[in-house]
Amino acid sequence: MDPRSNHRKWCDFRPSSRSARRSPGMSCKCVLTPPRRGCESHRKPCYRTLPVLCHRTGSLEGNCAGGARCVESEGVAGLPVAAKWREFLETAGPGRMRITKHGDMLTDAMLIADERHMAEHSDDRSPGQLVNTAALPGIVGDAWAMADWHFGYGFPIGGVVATDTEAGEQGGAISPGGVGFDINCGVRLCATEMSYSDIDPKLLARSLARSIPSGVTRKGGVRLGDGELESVLSEGAGAAVELGWGEDRDLDAIESNGRLDS
């Protein structure tokens, strides 16, 4: 039996040049490694290996050599993304919407949103990306989009998907887009006894800006000596607590207490 017959392909398609971005026939390149196969619908070869979520910038479906199938998920603004998902959209409860399984989806897609938000503020591309993640091989449970979901690279930002490493011969899909590209791209929940009416949004925003070093300039508001910098790099969040930037209880709310042993 041809080993390619059972192979489902999720490529990482991105334009590799300005001319490619302007061209309807976009180049394609997988994130992982060989063996190498030609791709009939694109200019450059595909690399066939473990399944990777496809960021495709051409038609909704393309066929790679050997019958492998590419599932589209747009990474370029203005281009159409998968399926007519609105036809399958329904209310799943207060603040929750469901896109029921259809097409290549292996499970439903769930969004933290309500009907008004979906009607007035939704970018069609983001739910389309979530629909594509629901087609990942080995997906466990539904594909979810958290309350901050918006258009991303392959996955919508705010998208959450779990895959089973034991699924099929190749295991669950690996998606760099699902892991994230940003440095310190994390979310923290802070609880307070204050009610919404007690909070002035502008005062809160200014207070957060004063208290939390951030920005795109070289001046971040925190000065570190060489020893302190080494401590932060080696000890993680625990060093930040020692330097007075947090409390011990903060570490209990951080995965692995803010430090991964190598």
PDB file of C-alpha atoms in Angstrom:
ATOM      1  CA  MET A   1       0.000   0.000   0.000  1.00  0.00           C
ATOM      2  CA  ASP A   2       1.240   3.465  -0.843  1.00  0.00           C
ATOM      3  CA  PRO A   3       2.053   5.098   2.535  1.00  0.00           C
ATOM      4  CA  ARG A   4       0.793   8.386   1.145  1.00  0.00           C
ATOM      5  CA  SER A   5      -2.755   7.045   0.878  1.00  0.00           C
ATOM      6  CA  ASN A   6      -3.392   7.468   4.605  1.00  0.00           C
ATOM      7  CA  HIS A   7      -1.540  10.749   4.863  1.00  0.00           C
ATOM      8  CA  ARG A   8      -3.608  13.851   5.625  1.00  0.00           C
ATOM      9  CA  LYS A   9      -1.608  16.975   5.045  1.00  0.00           C
ATOM     10  CA  TRP A  10      -1.800  20.225   6.912  1.00  0.00           C
ATOM     11  CA  CYS A  11       0.756  22.560   5.299  1.00  0.00           C
ATOM     12  CA  ASP A  12       1.919  25.938   6.421  1.00  0.00           C
ATOM     13  CA  PHE A  13       1.318  28.118   3.370  1.00  0.00           C
ATOM     14  CA  ARG A  14       2.815  31.579   3.369  1.00  0.00           C
ATOM     15  CA  PRO A  15       3.869  33.846   0.516  1.00  0.00           C
ATOM     16  CA  SER A  16       7.650  33.826   0.335  1.00  0.00           C
ATOM     17  CA  SER A  17       8.082  37.068  -1.583  1.00  0.00           C
ATOM     18  CA  ARG A  18       6.319  40.250  -2.583  1.00  0.00           C
ATOM     19  CA  SER A  19       5.638  38.876  -6.026  1.00  0.00           C
ATOM     20  CA  ALA A  20       4.114  35.771  -4.463  1.00  0.00           C
ATOM     21  CA  ARG A  21       1.831  37.894  -2.313  1.00  0.00           C
ATOM     22  CA  ARG A  22       0.464  39.520  -5.419  1.00  0.00           C
ATOM     23  CA  SER A  23       0.063  36.265  -7.273  1.00  0.00           C
ATOM     24  CA  PRO A  24      -3.029  34.022  -7.174  1.00  0.00           C
ATOM     25  CA  GLY A  25      -0.758  30.959  -7.093  1.00  0.00           C
ATOM     26  CA  MET A  26       0.940  31.270  -3.734  1.00  0.00           C
ATOM     27  CA  SER A  27       4.082  29.454  -2.695  1.00  0.00           C
ATOM     28  CA  CYS A  28       3.902  26.921   0.098  1.00  0.00           C
ATOM     29  CA  LYS A  29       6.283  25.728   2.742  1.00  0.00           C
ATOM     30  CA  CYS A  30       5.717  23.355   5.634  1.00  0.00           C
ATOM     31  CA  VAL A  31       6.975  24.186   9.087  1.00  0.00           C
ATOM     32  CA  LEU A  32       8.627  20.837   9.684  1.00  0.00           C
ATOM     33  CA  THR A  33      11.029  18.712   7.636  1.00  0.00           C
ATOM     34  CA  PRO A  34      11.313  16.399   4.547  1.00  0.00           C
ATOM     35  CA  PRO A  35      10.715  14.027   2.754  1.00  0.00           C
ATOM     36  CA  ARG A  36       9.919  16.303  -0.143  1.00  0.00           C
ATOM     37  CA  ARG A  37       7.014  16.123  -2.568  1.00  0.00           C
ATOM     38  CA  GLY A  38       5.858  18.372  -5.360  1.00  0.00           C
ATOM     39  CA  CYS A  39       2.709  20.374  -4.847  1.00  0.00           C
ATOM     40  CA  GLU A  40       0.554  20.596  -7.941  1.00  0.00           C
ATOM     41  CA  SER A  41      -1.412  23.679  -6.941  1.00  0.00           C
ATOM     42  CA  HIS A  42       1.532  25.821  -5.797  1.00  0.00           C
ATOM     43  CA  ARG A  43       4.831  27.012  -7.160  1.00  0.00           C
ATOM     44  CA  LYS A  44       7.219  25.409  -4.723  1.00  0.00           C
ATOM     45  CA  PRO A  45       7.488  21.931  -3.196  1.00  0.00           C
ATOM     46  CA  CYS A  46       5.683  20.903  -0.044  1.00  0.00           C
ATOM     47  CA  TYR A  47       7.430  19.067   2.777  1.00  0.00           C
ATOM     48  CA  ARG A  48       5.411  16.140   4.036  1.00  0.00           C
ATOM     49  CA  THR A  49       5.718  15.186   7.667  1.00  0.00           C
ATOM     50  CA  LEU A  50       3.667  15.430  10.854  1.00  0.00           C
ATOM     51  CA  PRO A  51       0.365  17.248  10.299  1.00  0.00           C
ATOM     52  CA  VAL A  52       0.619  20.997  10.724  1.00  0.00           C
ATOM     53  CA  LEU A  53      -2.283  23.446  10.584  1.00  0.00           C
ATOM     54  CA  CYS A  54      -2.451  25.043   7.155  1.00  0.00           C
ATOM     55  CA  HIS A  55      -2.200  28.790   6.613  1.00  0.00           C
ATOM     56  CA  ARG A  56      -3.313  28.942   3.008  1.00  0.00           C
ATOM     57  CA  THR A  57      -3.480  31.947   0.772  1.00  0.00           C
ATOM     58  CA  GLY A  58      -5.105  30.521  -2.318  1.00  0.00           C
ATOM     59  CA  SER A  59      -8.383  28.706  -2.952  1.00  0.00           C
ATOM     60  CA  LEU A  60     -10.419  27.012  -0.240  1.00  0.00           C
ATOM     61  CA  GLU A  61      -9.013  23.581  -1.024  1.00  0.00           C
ATOM     62  CA  GLY A  62      -5.928  22.450  -2.882  1.00  0.00           C
ATOM     63  CA  ASN A  63      -4.554  19.016  -3.632  1.00  0.00           C
ATOM     64  CA  CYS A  64      -0.890  18.246  -3.076  1.00  0.00           C
ATOM     65  CA  ALA A  65       0.885  15.431  -4.883  1.00  0.00           C
ATOM     66  CA  GLY A  66      -0.103  11.948  -3.785  1.00  0.00           C
ATOM     67  CA  GLY A  67      -3.666  12.973  -2.991  1.00  0.00           C
ATOM     68  CA  ALA A  68      -2.778  14.791   0.220  1.00  0.00           C
ATOM     69  CA  ARG A  69      -5.324  17.422   1.122  1.00  0.00           C
ATOM     70  CA  CYS A  70      -4.695  20.962   2.372  1.00  0.00           C
ATOM     71  CA  VAL A  71      -7.148  22.536   4.812  1.00  0.00           C
ATOM     72  CA  GLU A  72      -7.252  26.290   4.463  1.00  0.00           C
ATOM     73  CA  SER A  73      -6.741  28.802   7.245  1.00  0.00           C
ATOM     74  CA  GLU A  74      -5.940  32.315   6.105  1.00  0.00           C
ATOM     75  CA  GLY A  75      -2.972  34.305   7.312  1.00  0.00           C
ATOM     76  CA  VAL A  76      -3.342  37.216   4.896  1.00  0.00           C
ATOM     77  CA  ALA A  77      -5.940  39.908   5.398  1.00  0.00           C
ATOM     78  CA  GLY A  78      -8.665  40.313   2.818  1.00  0.00           C
ATOM     79  CA  LEU A  79      -8.662  36.755   1.520  1.00  0.00           C
ATOM     80  CA  PRO A  80     -11.597  34.377   2.039  1.00  0.00           C
ATOM     81  CA  VAL A  81     -11.429  31.777   4.802  1.00  0.00           C
ATOM     82  CA  ALA A  82     -13.085  28.408   5.061  1.00  0.00           C
ATOM     83  CA  ALA A  83     -16.687  27.445   5.013  1.00  0.00           C
ATOM     84  CA  LYS A  84     -19.890  29.437   5.244  1.00  0.00           C
ATOM     85  CA  TRP A  85     -19.824  29.052   8.987  1.00  0.00           C
ATOM     86  CA  ARG A  86     -22.723  31.442   9.663  1.00  0.00           C
ATOM     87  CA  GLU A  87     -25.098  28.865   8.195  1.00  0.00           C
ATOM     88  CA  PHE A  88     -24.141  26.566  11.075  1.00  0.00           C
ATOM     89  CA  LEU A  89     -24.069  29.167  13.870  1.00  0.00           C
ATOM     90  CA  GLU A  90     -26.409  28.706  16.845  1.00  0.00           C
ATOM     91  CA  THR A  91     -26.761  29.880  20.441  1.00  0.00           C
ATOM     92  CA  ALA A  92     -25.324  27.390  22.930  1.00  0.00           C
ATOM     93  CA  GLY A  93     -26.199  29.247  26.139  1.00  0.00           C
ATOM     94  CA  PRO A  94     -25.630  32.624  27.806  1.00  0.00           C
ATOM     95  CA  GLY A  95     -22.519  34.171  26.268  1.00  0.00           C
ATOM     96  CA  ARG A  96     -21.769  31.107  24.160  1.00  0.00           C
ATOM     97  CA  MET A  97     -22.183  30.437  20.454  1.00  0.00           C
ATOM     98  CA  ARG A  98     -21.671  27.177  18.602  1.00  0.00           C
ATOM     99  CA  ILE A  99     -20.690  26.453  15.010  1.00  0.00           C
ATOM    100  CA  THR A 100     -21.932  22.920  14.491  1.00  0.00           C
ATOM    101  CA  LYS A 101     -19.750  20.318  12.871  1.00  0.00           C
ATOM    102  CA  HIS A 102     -19.845  20.364   9.081  1.00  0.00           C
ATOM    103  CA  GLY A 103     -17.532  19.771   6.159  1.00  0.00           C
ATOM    104  CA  ASP A 104     -14.080  18.654   7.323  1.00  0.00           C
ATOM    105  CA  MET A 105     -14.738  19.549  10.965  1.00  0.00           C
ATOM    106  CA  LEU A 106     -14.228  16.691  13.417  1.00  0.00           C
ATOM    107  CA  THR A 107     -16.002  18.472  16.255  1.00  0.00           C
ATOM    108  CA  ASP A 108     -18.065  21.590  16.994  1.00  0.00           C
ATOM    109  CA  ALA A 109     -16.486  25.034  17.384  1.00  0.00           C
ATOM    110  CA  MET A 110     -17.476  27.069  20.452  1.00  0.00           C
ATOM    111  CA  LEU A 111     -17.100  30.830  20.873  1.00  0.00           C
ATOM    112  CA  ILE A 112     -17.429  33.004  23.968  1.00  0.00           C
ATOM    113  CA  ALA A 113     -19.781  35.605  22.477  1.00  0.00           C
ATOM    114  CA  ASP A 114     -23.469  36.380  22.131  1.00  0.00           C
ATOM    115  CA  GLU A 115     -25.723  36.927  19.134  1.00  0.00           C
ATOM    116  CA  ARG A 116     -25.350  40.704  19.209  1.00  0.00           C
ATOM    117  CA  HIS A 117     -21.569  40.526  19.237  1.00  0.00           C
ATOM    118  CA  MET A 118     -21.512  38.028  16.401  1.00  0.00           C
ATOM    119  CA  ALA A 119     -23.865  40.195  14.342  1.00  0.00           C
ATOM    120  CA  GLU A 120     -22.233  43.577  14.948  1.00  0.00           C
ATOM    121  CA  HIS A 121     -18.568  43.045  15.695  1.00  0.00           C
ATOM    122  CA  SER A 122     -17.460  39.686  14.391  1.00  0.00           C
ATOM    123  CA  ASP A 123     -14.665  39.494  11.838  1.00  0.00           C
ATOM    124  CA  ASP A 124     -15.747  36.632   9.582  1.00  0.00           C
ATOM    125  CA  ARG A 125     -12.160  35.425   9.267  1.00  0.00           C
ATOM    126  CA  SER A 126     -11.729  34.578  12.954  1.00  0.00           C
ATOM    127  CA  PRO A 127     -14.587  32.049  13.264  1.00  0.00           C
ATOM    128  CA  GLY A 128     -13.455  30.699   9.900  1.00  0.00           C
ATOM    129  CA  GLN A 129     -10.046  30.017  11.411  1.00  0.00           C
ATOM    130  CA  LEU A 130     -11.698  28.309  14.383  1.00  0.00           C
ATOM    131  CA  VAL A 131     -13.659  26.107  11.981  1.00  0.00           C
ATOM    132  CA  ASN A 132     -10.364  25.046  10.429  1.00  0.00           C
ATOM    133  CA  THR A 133      -8.831  24.171  13.799  1.00  0.00           C
ATOM    134  CA  ALA A 134     -11.808  21.873  14.421  1.00  0.00           C
ATOM    135  CA  ALA A 135     -10.544  19.805  11.473  1.00  0.00           C
ATOM    136  CA  LEU A 136      -7.164  19.101  13.066  1.00  0.00           C
ATOM    137  CA  PRO A 137      -6.404  15.373  13.331  1.00  0.00           C
ATOM    138  CA  GLY A 138      -6.599  14.027  16.868  1.00  0.00           C
ATOM    139  CA  ILE A 139      -8.665  16.923  18.237  1.00  0.00           C
ATOM    140  CA  VAL A 140     -10.130  16.187  21.675  1.00  0.00           C
ATOM    141  CA  GLY A 141     -13.400  17.894  22.580  1.00  0.00           C
ATOM    142  CA  ASP A 142     -14.600  21.080  20.927  1.00  0.00           C
ATOM    143  CA  ALA A 143     -12.466  23.835  19.434  1.00  0.00           C
ATOM    144  CA  TRP A 144     -12.902  26.914  21.627  1.00  0.00           C
ATOM    145  CA  ALA A 145     -12.444  30.656  21.129  1.00  0.00           C
ATOM    146  CA  MET A 146     -12.038  32.605  24.362  1.00  0.00           C
ATOM    147  CA  ALA A 147     -13.603  36.012  24.983  1.00  0.00           C
ATOM    148  CA  ASP A 148     -10.645  37.892  23.469  1.00  0.00           C
ATOM    149  CA  TRP A 149     -10.719  35.970  20.182  1.00  0.00           C
ATOM    150  CA  HIS A 150      -9.691  37.774  17.031  1.00  0.00           C
ATOM    151  CA  PHE A 151      -7.967  37.092  13.722  1.00  0.00           C
ATOM    152  CA  GLY A 152      -4.629  35.348  14.061  1.00  0.00           C
ATOM    153  CA  TYR A 153      -2.171  33.153  12.180  1.00  0.00           C
ATOM    154  CA  GLY A 154      -3.778  29.785  11.489  1.00  0.00           C
ATOM    155  CA  PHE A 155      -5.483  29.692  14.879  1.00  0.00           C
ATOM    156  CA  PRO A 156      -7.599  32.662  15.876  1.00  0.00           C
ATOM    157  CA  ILE A 157      -5.924  34.484  18.735  1.00  0.00           C
ATOM    158  CA  GLY A 158      -7.747  33.251  21.826  1.00  0.00           C
ATOM    159  CA  GLY A 159      -8.273  29.834  20.236  1.00  0.00           C
ATOM    160  CA  VAL A 160      -7.903  26.716  22.402  1.00  0.00           C
ATOM    161  CA  VAL A 161      -7.586  23.195  20.999  1.00  0.00           C
ATOM    162  CA  ALA A 162      -6.320  19.945  22.533  1.00  0.00           C
ATOM    163  CA  THR A 163      -5.056  17.055  20.405  1.00  0.00           C
ATOM    164  CA  ASP A 164      -4.360  13.453  21.362  1.00  0.00           C
ATOM    165  CA  THR A 165      -0.745  12.433  20.812  1.00  0.00           C
ATOM    166  CA  GLU A 166      -1.893   8.841  20.321  1.00  0.00           C
ATOM    167  CA  ALA A 167      -4.431   9.647  17.592  1.00  0.00           C
ATOM    168  CA  GLY A 168      -3.838   7.551  14.490  1.00  0.00           C
ATOM    169  CA  GLU A 169      -0.465   6.513  13.141  1.00  0.00           C
ATOM    170  CA  GLN A 170       0.999  10.013  13.255  1.00  0.00           C
ATOM    171  CA  GLY A 171      -0.542  11.324  16.453  1.00  0.00           C
ATOM    172  CA  GLY A 172      -2.360  14.594  16.942  1.00  0.00           C
ATOM    173  CA  ALA A 173      -1.550  17.675  14.888  1.00  0.00           C
ATOM    174  CA  ILE A 174       1.239  20.083  15.771  1.00  0.00           C
ATOM    175  CA  SER A 175       0.371  23.723  15.147  1.00  0.00           C
ATOM    176  CA  PRO A 176       2.927  26.505  15.628  1.00  0.00           C
ATOM    177  CA  GLY A 177       0.055  28.951  15.172  1.00  0.00           C
ATOM    178  CA  GLY A 178      -1.657  27.422  18.185  1.00  0.00           C
ATOM    179  CA  VAL A 179       1.389  27.818  20.388  1.00  0.00           C
ATOM    180  CA  GLY A 180       1.765  31.517  19.626  1.00  0.00           C
ATOM    181  CA  PHE A 181       4.456  33.780  18.215  1.00  0.00           C
ATOM    182  CA  ASP A 182       4.550  36.610  20.740  1.00  0.00           C
ATOM    183  CA  ILE A 183       6.979  36.899  23.641  1.00  0.00           C
ATOM    184  CA  ASN A 184       5.164  36.748  26.993  1.00  0.00           C
ATOM    185  CA  CYS A 185       1.838  36.232  25.258  1.00  0.00           C
ATOM    186  CA  GLY A 186       0.004  35.259  28.443  1.00  0.00           C
ATOM    187  CA  VAL A 187      -3.195  35.993  30.328  1.00  0.00           C
ATOM    188  CA  ARG A 188      -3.570  36.610  34.061  1.00  0.00           C
ATOM    189  CA  LEU A 189      -6.840  36.827  36.001  1.00  0.00           C
ATOM    190  CA  CYS A 190      -6.972  39.332  38.856  1.00  0.00           C
ATOM    191  CA  ALA A 191      -9.880  39.118  41.311  1.00  0.00           C
ATOM    192  CA  THR A 192     -11.165  42.099  43.288  1.00  0.00           C
ATOM    193  CA  GLU A 193     -14.055  42.789  45.646  1.00  0.00           C
ATOM    194  CA  MET A 194     -14.852  46.002  43.791  1.00  0.00           C
ATOM    195  CA  SER A 195     -17.969  46.184  41.669  1.00  0.00           C
ATOM    196  CA  TYR A 196     -18.040  47.475  38.120  1.00  0.00           C
ATOM    197  CA  SER A 197     -19.653  50.745  39.246  1.00  0.00           C
ATOM    198  CA  ASP A 198     -16.734  51.385  41.623  1.00  0.00           C
ATOM    199  CA  ILE A 199     -14.201  51.469  38.805  1.00  0.00           C
ATOM    200  CA  ASP A 200     -13.380  54.455  36.628  1.00  0.00           C
ATOM    201  CA  PRO A 201     -11.960  52.898  33.422  1.00  0.00           C
ATOM    202  CA  LYS A 202      -9.679  55.855  32.671  1.00  0.00           C
ATOM    203  CA  LEU A 203      -8.241  55.971  36.193  1.00  0.00           C
ATOM    204  CA  LEU A 204      -7.747  52.210  36.141  1.00  0.00           C
ATOM    205  CA  ALA A 205      -5.965  52.355  32.782  1.00  0.00           C
ATOM    206  CA  ARG A 206      -3.632  55.124  33.971  1.00  0.00           C
ATOM    207  CA  SER A 207      -2.885  53.249  37.194  1.00  0.00           C
ATOM    208  CA  LEU A 208      -2.046  50.072  35.299  1.00  0.00           C
ATOM    209  CA  ALA A 209       0.167  52.008  32.885  1.00  0.00           C
ATOM    210  CA  ARG A 210       2.093  53.555  35.794  1.00  0.00           C
ATOM    211  CA  SER A 211       2.496  50.273  37.667  1.00  0.00           C
ATOM    212  CA  ILE A 212       3.292  47.833  34.855  1.00  0.00           C
ATOM    213  CA  PRO A 213       6.460  48.407  32.804  1.00  0.00           C
ATOM    214  CA  SER A 214       5.595  48.079  29.140  1.00  0.00           C
ATOM    215  CA  GLY A 215       6.051  49.736  25.791  1.00  0.00           C
ATOM    216  CA  VAL A 216       8.073  49.583  22.613  1.00  0.00           C
ATOM    217  CA  THR A 217      10.926  51.904  23.626  1.00  0.00           C
ATOM    218  CA  ARG A 218      14.199  50.968  25.285  1.00  0.00           C
ATOM    219  CA  LYS A 219      13.050  52.549  28.568  1.00  0.00           C
ATOM    220  CA  GLY A 220      10.830  50.166  30.506  1.00  0.00           C
ATOM    221  CA  GLY A 221      10.839  51.725  33.981  1.00  0.00           C
ATOM    222  CA  VAL A 222      12.777  48.851  35.611  1.00  0.00           C
ATOM    223  CA  ARG A 223      16.523  48.995  36.151  1.00  0.00           C
ATOM    224  CA  LEU A 224      18.388  45.718  36.544  1.00  0.00           C
ATOM    225  CA  GLY A 225      21.997  45.174  37.440  1.00  0.00           C
ATOM    226  CA  ASP A 226      23.886  42.316  35.826  1.00  0.00           C
ATOM    227  CA  GLY A 227      23.350  40.077  38.851  1.00  0.00           C
ATOM    228  CA  GLU A 228      19.642  40.834  39.032  1.00  0.00           C
ATOM    229  CA  LEU A 229      19.196  40.184  35.329  1.00  0.00           C
ATOM    230  CA  GLU A 230      20.979  36.837  35.659  1.00  0.00           C
ATOM    231  CA  SER A 231      18.731  35.968  38.593  1.00  0.00           C
ATOM    232  CA  VAL A 232      15.563  36.734  36.648  1.00  0.00           C
ATOM    233  CA  LEU A 233      16.756  34.752  33.634  1.00  0.00           C
ATOM    234  CA  SER A 234      17.648  31.693  35.721  1.00  0.00           C
ATOM    235  CA  GLU A 235      14.994  31.765  38.447  1.00  0.00           C
ATOM    236  CA  GLY A 236      12.010  33.229  36.603  1.00  0.00           C
ATOM    237  CA  ALA A 237       9.037  34.593  38.514  1.00  0.00           C
ATOM    238  CA  GLY A 238      10.556  33.611  41.865  1.00  0.00           C
ATOM    239  CA  ALA A 239      13.349  36.111  41.298  1.00  0.00           C
ATOM    240  CA  ALA A 240      10.784  38.786  40.478  1.00  0.00           C
ATOM    241  CA  VAL A 241       9.148  38.163  43.861  1.00  0.00           C
ATOM    242  CA  GLU A 242      12.528  38.381  45.602  1.00  0.00           C
ATOM    243  CA  LEU A 243      13.128  41.729  43.888  1.00  0.00           C
ATOM    244  CA  GLY A 244       9.829  43.062  45.212  1.00  0.00           C
ATOM    245  CA  TRP A 245       7.795  42.916  42.002  1.00  0.00           C
ATOM    246  CA  GLY A 246       5.288  40.389  43.287  1.00  0.00           C
ATOM    247  CA  GLU A 247       4.125  38.286  46.214  1.00  0.00           C
ATOM    248  CA  ASP A 248       4.591  34.636  47.100  1.00  0.00           C
ATOM    249  CA  ARG A 249       0.918  33.973  46.443  1.00  0.00           C
ATOM    250  CA  ASP A 250       1.426  35.121  42.846  1.00  0.00           C
ATOM    251  CA  LEU A 251       3.649  32.112  42.246  1.00  0.00           C
ATOM    252  CA  ASP A 252       0.822  29.760  43.232  1.00  0.00           C
ATOM    253  CA  ALA A 253      -1.270  31.152  40.365  1.00  0.00           C
ATOM    254  CA  ILE A 254       1.427  30.666  37.709  1.00  0.00           C
ATOM    255  CA  GLU A 255       2.063  27.410  35.871  1.00  0.00           C
ATOM    256  CA  SER A 256       5.088  25.610  37.375  1.00  0.00           C
ATOM    257  CA  ASN A 257       5.364  28.556  39.793  1.00  0.00           C
ATOM    258  CA  GLY A 258       6.898  30.642  37.035  1.00  0.00           C
ATOM    259  CA  ARG A 259       9.996  28.496  36.481  1.00  0.00           C
ATOM    260  CA  LEU A 260      10.619  25.486  34.259  1.00  0.00           C
ATOM    261  CA  ASP A 261      13.578  23.352  35.306  1.00  0.00           C
ATOM    262  CA  SER A 262      15.820  22.327  32.424  1.00  0.00           C
TER     263      SER A 262
END
